[in-house]
Coordinates of C-alpha atoms and ligand atoms in Angstrom, one line a residue:
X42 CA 10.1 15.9 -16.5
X43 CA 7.5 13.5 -17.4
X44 CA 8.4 10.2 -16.3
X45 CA 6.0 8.3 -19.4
X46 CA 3.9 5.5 -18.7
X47 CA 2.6 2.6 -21.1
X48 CA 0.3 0.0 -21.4
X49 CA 2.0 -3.0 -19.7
X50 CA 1.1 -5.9 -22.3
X51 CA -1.0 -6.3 -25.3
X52 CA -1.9 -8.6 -27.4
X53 CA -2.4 -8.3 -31.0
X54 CA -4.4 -10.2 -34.0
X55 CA -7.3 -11.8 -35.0
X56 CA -9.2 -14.1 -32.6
X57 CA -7.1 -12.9 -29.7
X58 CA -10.1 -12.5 -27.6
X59 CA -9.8 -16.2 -27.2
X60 CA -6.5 -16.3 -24.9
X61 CA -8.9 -14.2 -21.9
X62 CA -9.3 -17.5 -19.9
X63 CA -5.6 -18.2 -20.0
X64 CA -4.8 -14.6 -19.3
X65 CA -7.0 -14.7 -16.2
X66 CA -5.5 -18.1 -15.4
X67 CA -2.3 -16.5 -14.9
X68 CA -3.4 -13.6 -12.9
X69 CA -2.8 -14.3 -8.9
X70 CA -5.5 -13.5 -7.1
X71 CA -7.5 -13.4 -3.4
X72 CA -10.6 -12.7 -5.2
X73 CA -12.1 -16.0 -7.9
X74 CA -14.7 -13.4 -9.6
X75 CA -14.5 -10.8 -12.6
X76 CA -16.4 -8.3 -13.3
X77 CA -17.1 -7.3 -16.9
X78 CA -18.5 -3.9 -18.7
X79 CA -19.8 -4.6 -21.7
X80 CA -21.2 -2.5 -24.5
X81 CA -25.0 -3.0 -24.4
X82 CA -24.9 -3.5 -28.3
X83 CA -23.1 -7.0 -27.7
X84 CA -26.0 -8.4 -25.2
X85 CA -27.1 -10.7 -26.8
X86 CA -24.5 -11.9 -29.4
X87 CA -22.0 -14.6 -30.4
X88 CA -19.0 -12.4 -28.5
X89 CA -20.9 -13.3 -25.0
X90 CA -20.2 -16.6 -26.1
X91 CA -16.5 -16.8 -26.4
X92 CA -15.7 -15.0 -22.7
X93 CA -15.1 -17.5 -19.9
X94 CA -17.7 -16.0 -17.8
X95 CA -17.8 -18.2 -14.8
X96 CA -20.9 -18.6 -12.4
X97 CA -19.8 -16.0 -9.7
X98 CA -18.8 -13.0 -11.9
X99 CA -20.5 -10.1 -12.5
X100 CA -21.5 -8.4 -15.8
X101 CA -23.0 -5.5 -16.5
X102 CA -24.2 -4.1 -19.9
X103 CA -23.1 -0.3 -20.6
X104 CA -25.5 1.5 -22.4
X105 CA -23.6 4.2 -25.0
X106 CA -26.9 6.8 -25.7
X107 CA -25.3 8.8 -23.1
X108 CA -21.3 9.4 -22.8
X109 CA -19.9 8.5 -19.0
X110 CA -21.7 10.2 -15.8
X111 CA -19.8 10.8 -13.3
X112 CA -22.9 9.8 -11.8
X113 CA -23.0 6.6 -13.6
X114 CA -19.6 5.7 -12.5
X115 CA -20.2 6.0 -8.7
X116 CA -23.9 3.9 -9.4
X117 CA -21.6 1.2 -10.8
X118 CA -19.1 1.2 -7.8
X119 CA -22.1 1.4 -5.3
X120 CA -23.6 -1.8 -6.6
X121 CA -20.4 -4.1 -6.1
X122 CA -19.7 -2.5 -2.6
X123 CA -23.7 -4.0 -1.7
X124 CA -23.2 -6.9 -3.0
X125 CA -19.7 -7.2 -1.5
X126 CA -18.1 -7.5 -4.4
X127 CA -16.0 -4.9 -4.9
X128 CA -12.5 -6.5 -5.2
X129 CA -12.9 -8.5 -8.2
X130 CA -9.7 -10.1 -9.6
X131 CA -10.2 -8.4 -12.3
X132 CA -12.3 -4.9 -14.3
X133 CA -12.9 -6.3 -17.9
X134 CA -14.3 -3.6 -20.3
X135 CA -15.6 -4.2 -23.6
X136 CA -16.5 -2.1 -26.7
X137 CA -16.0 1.7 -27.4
X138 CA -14.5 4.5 -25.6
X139 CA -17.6 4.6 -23.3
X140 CA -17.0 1.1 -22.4
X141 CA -13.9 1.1 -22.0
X142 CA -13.8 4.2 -19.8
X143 CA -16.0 2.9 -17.7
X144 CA -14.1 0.2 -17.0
X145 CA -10.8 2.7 -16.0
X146 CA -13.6 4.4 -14.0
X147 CA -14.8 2.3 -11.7
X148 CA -11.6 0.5 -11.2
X149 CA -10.3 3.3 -9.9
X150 CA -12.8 4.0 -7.5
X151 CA -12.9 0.7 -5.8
X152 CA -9.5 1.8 -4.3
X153 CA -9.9 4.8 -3.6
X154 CA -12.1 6.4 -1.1
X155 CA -14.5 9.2 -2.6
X156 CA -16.8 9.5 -5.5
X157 CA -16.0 10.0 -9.1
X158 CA -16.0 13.7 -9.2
X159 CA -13.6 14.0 -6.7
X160 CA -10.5 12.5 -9.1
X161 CA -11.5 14.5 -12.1
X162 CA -8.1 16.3 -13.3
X163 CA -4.4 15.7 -12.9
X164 CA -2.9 12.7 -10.5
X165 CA -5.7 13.0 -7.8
X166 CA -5.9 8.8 -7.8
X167 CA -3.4 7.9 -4.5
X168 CA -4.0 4.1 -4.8
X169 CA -3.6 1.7 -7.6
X170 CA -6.7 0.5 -9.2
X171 CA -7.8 -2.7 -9.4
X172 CA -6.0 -4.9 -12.1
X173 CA -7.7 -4.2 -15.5
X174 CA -8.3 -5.2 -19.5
X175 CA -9.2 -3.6 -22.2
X176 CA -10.6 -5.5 -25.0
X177 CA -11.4 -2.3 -27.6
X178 CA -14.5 -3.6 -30.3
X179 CA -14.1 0.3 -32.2
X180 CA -10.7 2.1 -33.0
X181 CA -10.5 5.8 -33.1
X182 CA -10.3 6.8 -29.3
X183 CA -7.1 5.8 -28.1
X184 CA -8.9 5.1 -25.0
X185 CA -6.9 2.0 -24.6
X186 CA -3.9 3.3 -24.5
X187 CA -4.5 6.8 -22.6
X188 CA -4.1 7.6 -19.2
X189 CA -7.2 9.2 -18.6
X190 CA -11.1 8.8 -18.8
X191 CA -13.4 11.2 -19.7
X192 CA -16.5 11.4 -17.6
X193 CA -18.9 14.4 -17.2
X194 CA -20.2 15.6 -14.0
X195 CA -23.5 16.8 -14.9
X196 CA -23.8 18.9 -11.9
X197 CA -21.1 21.1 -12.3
X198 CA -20.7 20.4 -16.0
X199 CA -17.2 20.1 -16.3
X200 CA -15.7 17.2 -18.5
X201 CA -12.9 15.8 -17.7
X202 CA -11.1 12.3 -16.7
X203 CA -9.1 10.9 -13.7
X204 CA -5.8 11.5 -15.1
X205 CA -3.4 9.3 -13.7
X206 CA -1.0 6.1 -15.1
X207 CA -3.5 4.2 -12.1
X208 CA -5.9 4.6 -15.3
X209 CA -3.7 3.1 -17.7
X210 CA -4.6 -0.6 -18.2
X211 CA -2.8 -3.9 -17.2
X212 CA -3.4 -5.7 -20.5
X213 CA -5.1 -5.1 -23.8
X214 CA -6.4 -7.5 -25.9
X215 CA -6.6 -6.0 -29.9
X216 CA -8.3 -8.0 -31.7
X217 CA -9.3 -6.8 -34.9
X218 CA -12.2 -9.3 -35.7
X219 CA -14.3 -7.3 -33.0
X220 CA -14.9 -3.9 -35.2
X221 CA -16.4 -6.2 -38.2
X222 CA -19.7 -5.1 -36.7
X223 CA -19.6 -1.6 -36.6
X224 CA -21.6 0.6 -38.5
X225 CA -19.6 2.5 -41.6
X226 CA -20.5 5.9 -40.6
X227 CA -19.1 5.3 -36.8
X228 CA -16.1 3.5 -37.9
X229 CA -15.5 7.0 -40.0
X230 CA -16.4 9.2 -37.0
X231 CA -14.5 7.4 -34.3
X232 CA -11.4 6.2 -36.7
X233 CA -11.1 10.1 -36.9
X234 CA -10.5 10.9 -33.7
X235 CA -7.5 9.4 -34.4
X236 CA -6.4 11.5 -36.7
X237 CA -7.6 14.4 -35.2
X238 CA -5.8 14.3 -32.0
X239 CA -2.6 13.5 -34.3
X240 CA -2.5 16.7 -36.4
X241 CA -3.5 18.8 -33.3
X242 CA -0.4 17.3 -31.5
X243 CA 1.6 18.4 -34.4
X244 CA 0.2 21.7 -34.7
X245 CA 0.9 22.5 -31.3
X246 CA 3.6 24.6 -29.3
X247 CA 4.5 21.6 -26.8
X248 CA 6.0 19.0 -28.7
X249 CA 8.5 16.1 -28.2
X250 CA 10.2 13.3 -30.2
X251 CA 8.2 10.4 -29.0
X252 CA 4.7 12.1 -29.0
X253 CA 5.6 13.4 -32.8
X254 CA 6.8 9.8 -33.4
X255 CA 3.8 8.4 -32.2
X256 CA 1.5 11.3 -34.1
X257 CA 2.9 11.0 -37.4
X258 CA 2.6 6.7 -37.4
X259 CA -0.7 7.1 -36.4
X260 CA -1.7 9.1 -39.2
X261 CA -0.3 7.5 -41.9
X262 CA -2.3 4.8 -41.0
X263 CA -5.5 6.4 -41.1
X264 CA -4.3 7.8 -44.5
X265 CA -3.7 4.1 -45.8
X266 CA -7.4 3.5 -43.9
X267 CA -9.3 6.1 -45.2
X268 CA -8.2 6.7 -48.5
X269 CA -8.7 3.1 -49.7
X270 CA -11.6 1.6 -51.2
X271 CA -12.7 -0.3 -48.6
X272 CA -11.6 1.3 -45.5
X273 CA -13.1 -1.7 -43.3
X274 CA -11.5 -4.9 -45.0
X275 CA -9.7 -7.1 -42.6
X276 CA -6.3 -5.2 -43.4
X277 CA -7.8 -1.8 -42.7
X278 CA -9.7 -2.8 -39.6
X279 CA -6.1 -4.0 -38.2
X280 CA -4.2 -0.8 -39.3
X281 CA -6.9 1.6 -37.7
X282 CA -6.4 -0.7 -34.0
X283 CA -3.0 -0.1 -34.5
X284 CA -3.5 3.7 -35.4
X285 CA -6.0 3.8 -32.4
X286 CA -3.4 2.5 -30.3
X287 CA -0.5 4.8 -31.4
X288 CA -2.7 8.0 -31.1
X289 CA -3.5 7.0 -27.5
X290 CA 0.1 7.0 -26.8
X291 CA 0.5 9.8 -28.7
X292 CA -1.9 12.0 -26.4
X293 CA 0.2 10.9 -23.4
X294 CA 3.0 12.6 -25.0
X295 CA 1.4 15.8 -25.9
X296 CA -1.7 18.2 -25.7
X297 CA -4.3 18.6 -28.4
X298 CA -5.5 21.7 -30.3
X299 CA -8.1 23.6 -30.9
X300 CA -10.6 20.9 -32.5
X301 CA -11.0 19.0 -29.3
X302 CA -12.3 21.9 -27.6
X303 CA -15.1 23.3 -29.8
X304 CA -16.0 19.6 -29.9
X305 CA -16.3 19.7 -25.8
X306 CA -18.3 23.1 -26.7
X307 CA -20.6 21.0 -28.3
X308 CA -20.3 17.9 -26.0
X309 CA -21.6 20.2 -22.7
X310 CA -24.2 22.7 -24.5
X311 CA -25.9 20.5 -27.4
X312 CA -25.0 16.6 -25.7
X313 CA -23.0 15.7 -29.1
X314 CA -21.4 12.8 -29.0
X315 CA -17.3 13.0 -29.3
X316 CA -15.9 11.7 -32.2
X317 CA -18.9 13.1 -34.4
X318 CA -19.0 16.4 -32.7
X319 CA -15.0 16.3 -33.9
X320 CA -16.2 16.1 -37.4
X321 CA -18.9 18.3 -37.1
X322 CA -16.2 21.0 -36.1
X323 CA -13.5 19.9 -38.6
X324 CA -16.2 22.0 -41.1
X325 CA -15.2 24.8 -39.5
X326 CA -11.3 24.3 -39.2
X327 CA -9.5 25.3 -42.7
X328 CA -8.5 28.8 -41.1
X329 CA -6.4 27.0 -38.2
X330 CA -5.5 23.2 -40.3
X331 CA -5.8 24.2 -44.2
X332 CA -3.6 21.2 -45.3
X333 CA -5.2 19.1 -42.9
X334 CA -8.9 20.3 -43.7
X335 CA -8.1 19.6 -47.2
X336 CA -6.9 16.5 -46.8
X337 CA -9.6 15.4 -44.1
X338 CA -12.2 16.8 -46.7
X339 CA -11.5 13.6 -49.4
X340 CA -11.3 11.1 -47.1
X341 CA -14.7 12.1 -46.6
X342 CA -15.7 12.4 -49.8
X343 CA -13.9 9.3 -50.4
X344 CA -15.9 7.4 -48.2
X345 CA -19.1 8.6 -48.9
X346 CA -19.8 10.1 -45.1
X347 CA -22.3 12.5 -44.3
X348 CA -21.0 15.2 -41.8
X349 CA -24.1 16.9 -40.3
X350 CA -24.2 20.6 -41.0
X351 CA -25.2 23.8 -39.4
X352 CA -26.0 22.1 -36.0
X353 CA -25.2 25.2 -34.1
X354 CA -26.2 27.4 -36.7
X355 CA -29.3 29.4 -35.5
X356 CA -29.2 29.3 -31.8
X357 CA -29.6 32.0 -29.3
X358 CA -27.3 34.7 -28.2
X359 CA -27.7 32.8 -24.4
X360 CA -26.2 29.6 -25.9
X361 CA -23.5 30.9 -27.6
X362 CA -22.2 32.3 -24.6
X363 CA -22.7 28.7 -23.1
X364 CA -20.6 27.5 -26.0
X365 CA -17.9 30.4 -25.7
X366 CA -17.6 29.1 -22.0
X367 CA -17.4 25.5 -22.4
X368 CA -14.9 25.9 -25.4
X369 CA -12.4 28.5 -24.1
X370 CA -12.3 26.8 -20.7
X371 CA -9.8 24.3 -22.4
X372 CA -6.4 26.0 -21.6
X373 CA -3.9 23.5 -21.9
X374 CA -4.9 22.9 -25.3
X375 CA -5.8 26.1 -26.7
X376 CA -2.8 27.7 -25.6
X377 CA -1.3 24.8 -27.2
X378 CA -2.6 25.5 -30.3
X379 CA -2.6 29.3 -30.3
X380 CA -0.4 30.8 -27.6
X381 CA -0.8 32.5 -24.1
X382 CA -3.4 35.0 -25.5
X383 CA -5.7 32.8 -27.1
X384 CA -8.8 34.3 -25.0
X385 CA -8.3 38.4 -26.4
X386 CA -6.5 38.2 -29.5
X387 CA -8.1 35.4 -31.0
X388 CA -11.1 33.5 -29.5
X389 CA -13.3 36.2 -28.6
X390 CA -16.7 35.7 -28.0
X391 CA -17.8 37.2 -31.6
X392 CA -14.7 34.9 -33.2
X393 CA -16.0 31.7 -31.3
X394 CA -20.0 32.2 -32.0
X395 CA -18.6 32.7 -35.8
X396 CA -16.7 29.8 -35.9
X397 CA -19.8 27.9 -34.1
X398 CA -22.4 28.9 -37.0
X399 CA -19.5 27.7 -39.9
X400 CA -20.1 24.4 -38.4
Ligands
NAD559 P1 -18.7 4.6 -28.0 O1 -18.1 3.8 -27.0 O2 -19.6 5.7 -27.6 O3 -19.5 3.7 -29.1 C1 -20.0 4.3 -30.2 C2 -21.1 3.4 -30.9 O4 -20.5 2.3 -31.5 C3 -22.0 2.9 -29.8 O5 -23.3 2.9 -30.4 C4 -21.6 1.4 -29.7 O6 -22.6 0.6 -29.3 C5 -21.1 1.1 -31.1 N1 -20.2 0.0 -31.2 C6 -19.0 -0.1 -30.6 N2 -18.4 -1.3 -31.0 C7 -19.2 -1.8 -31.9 C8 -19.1 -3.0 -32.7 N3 -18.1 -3.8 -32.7 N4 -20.2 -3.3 -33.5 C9 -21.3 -2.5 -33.6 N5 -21.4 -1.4 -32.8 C10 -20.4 -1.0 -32.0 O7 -17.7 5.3 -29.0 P2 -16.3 5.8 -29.2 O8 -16.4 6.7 -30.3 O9 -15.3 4.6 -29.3 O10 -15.9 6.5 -27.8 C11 -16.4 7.8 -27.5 C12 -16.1 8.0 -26.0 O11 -14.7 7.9 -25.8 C13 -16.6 9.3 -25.5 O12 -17.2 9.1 -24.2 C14 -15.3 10.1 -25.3 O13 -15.3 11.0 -24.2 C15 -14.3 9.0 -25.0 N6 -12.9 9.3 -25.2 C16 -12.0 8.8 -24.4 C17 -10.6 9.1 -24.6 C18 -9.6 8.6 -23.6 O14 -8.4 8.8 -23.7 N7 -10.0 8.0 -22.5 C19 -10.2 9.7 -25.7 C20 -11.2 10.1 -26.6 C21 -12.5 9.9 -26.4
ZN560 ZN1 -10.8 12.7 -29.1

């Protein structure tokens, strides 16, 4: 039975960012220094401004071109261990899900002898990480609330996070004011992943009270969010944190379906980016989510996005099979979403390169 863990405090509303001195004030500590991740897009704004960055901490700006190395991770951990700094009172991470997986990361890996690679998959993290916050400046991921963080290892290709509640953070800070600056299109494609990971918990085999619970919230939300005029006024930008929030709970609870895997597919093979790559497949998705496909469908059109199309259209038979690979290697969900036969009866190599070219 799963013994369900949680976020241990948030805070919620606008201009909450400004209680991160008296939050660290609290915090006990041998250590006086902090180290921060930051998204690279913030380097040189007001937000730098408003943290209490004091002369000994560290801060490093995270650059979002390319999702999480592995690689990346254990650069990060090796340049604290030089400088001896690697038991910071506290890992501060923020922006996106890049950011703020980063953060989950490397805080893991300062406790825990090894390299990033080595803690990829389910409770392989023996020691508890060092104390961390999440301050999210984009809603959509849930990575703020999920106890995982998704990293690839480019040698061996495989995607996948360090699963564990050690990845769960301390405290959150939500603080809506942060996602004013985020441009329309991304709000759309990462807001969705929201949704997404909602109706493919629904949809699936494995399903419990609380995940539903969490699931159905969570997309109501994004229904207010997205079908509104203005899907990024103050109220909406506070509903879609909340949503964010709820769906990341919500993933603890269940498995996803089969959207989240084409859009690994993608993520391995052709280097799209996650939350666009989950649009880019939701064109392909009416035979396995017709209501939802529908629905999703006018919230674009609503909103006036622009899905690319026909990304994996033409491509050669060599990379389809690449595709097939890094798509039906997803058991958990796929078997989630379409039973213990998924691989003969219904993703077969000819189904899945089909599926790829609707895109
Ligand atoms: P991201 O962190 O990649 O950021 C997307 C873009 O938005 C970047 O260009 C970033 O600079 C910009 N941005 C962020 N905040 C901004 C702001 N306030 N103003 C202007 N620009 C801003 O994006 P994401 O979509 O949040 O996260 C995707 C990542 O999350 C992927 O690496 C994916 O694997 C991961 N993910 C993690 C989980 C989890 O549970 N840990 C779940 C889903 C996805
Ligand atoms: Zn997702």
């Amino acid at each position: 039975m799963n013994n369900s863990k949680n976020v241990l405090n948030y805070m919620f509303g606008k201009g909450t960012i400004n209680n991160l001195d008296s939050i660290l004030n609290v915090k006990k500590s041998v250590s006086n220094y902090v180290v921060y991740y930051i998204d690279k897009y913030f380097q040189n704004s007001e937000l730098i401004n408003k943290l209490p960055i004091k002369e000994n901490d560290e801060i490093f700006f995270v650059q979002t071109k390319d999702e999480p190395k592995t690689q990346f991770i254990n650069e990060f951990r090796d340049i604290l261990v030089n400088k001896n700094k690697n038991n910071p009172k506290a890992i501060i991470a923020i922006g996106g899900g890049a950011t703020l997986d980063t953060g989950k990361a490397v805080a893991n890996l300062l406790t825990n002898p090894g390299n990033a690679e080595d803690f990829q998959g389910w409770n392989l993290v023996k020691n508890p990480a060092i104390y961390k916050i999440g301050i999210p400046t984009i809603s959509g991921t849930g990575a703020e609330a999920s106890r995982t963080c998704v990293m690839t290892n480019t040698k061996s290709g495989l995607k996948l996070g360090m699963n564990s509640d050690f990845t769960i953070y301390d405290q959150l800070i939500l603080d809506p004011d942060l996602t004013q600056t985020v441009p329309r299109e991304q709000y759309f494609y990462t807001g969705m992943d929201t949704y997404i990971h909602c109706i493919e918990s629904l949809g699936g085999r494995y399903r419990n009270a609380i995940g539903d619970a969490f699931s159905r919230q969570a997309i109501e939300l994004c229904r207010d969010v997205f079908n509104s005029d203005d899907m990024m006024n103050d109220e909406n930008r506070e509903k879609l944190m909340i949503a964010s929030y709820l769906g990341g709970c919500a993933i603890a609870n269940s498995f996803v379906g089969v959207i989240h895997p084409f859009s690994a597919g993608l993520s391995v093979v052709l280097d799209t980016h996650h939350c666009i790559g989950n649009c880019i497949t939701m064109n392909a998705m009416e035979e396995f989510y017709p209501k939802e496909y529908v629905e999703f469908m006018k919230m674009v059109q609503k909103q006036k996005i622009e899905i690319p199309k026909g990304i994996a259209a033409n491509l050669d038979d060599e990379i389809y099979l690449k595709l097939y690979n890094s798509t039906v290697i997803h058991e958990k969900p796929l078997v989630n979403a379409l039973g213990d036969n998924y691989k003969s009866d219904i993703l077969t190599l000819k189904k899945v390169t089909e599926i790829f070219k609707r895109m």
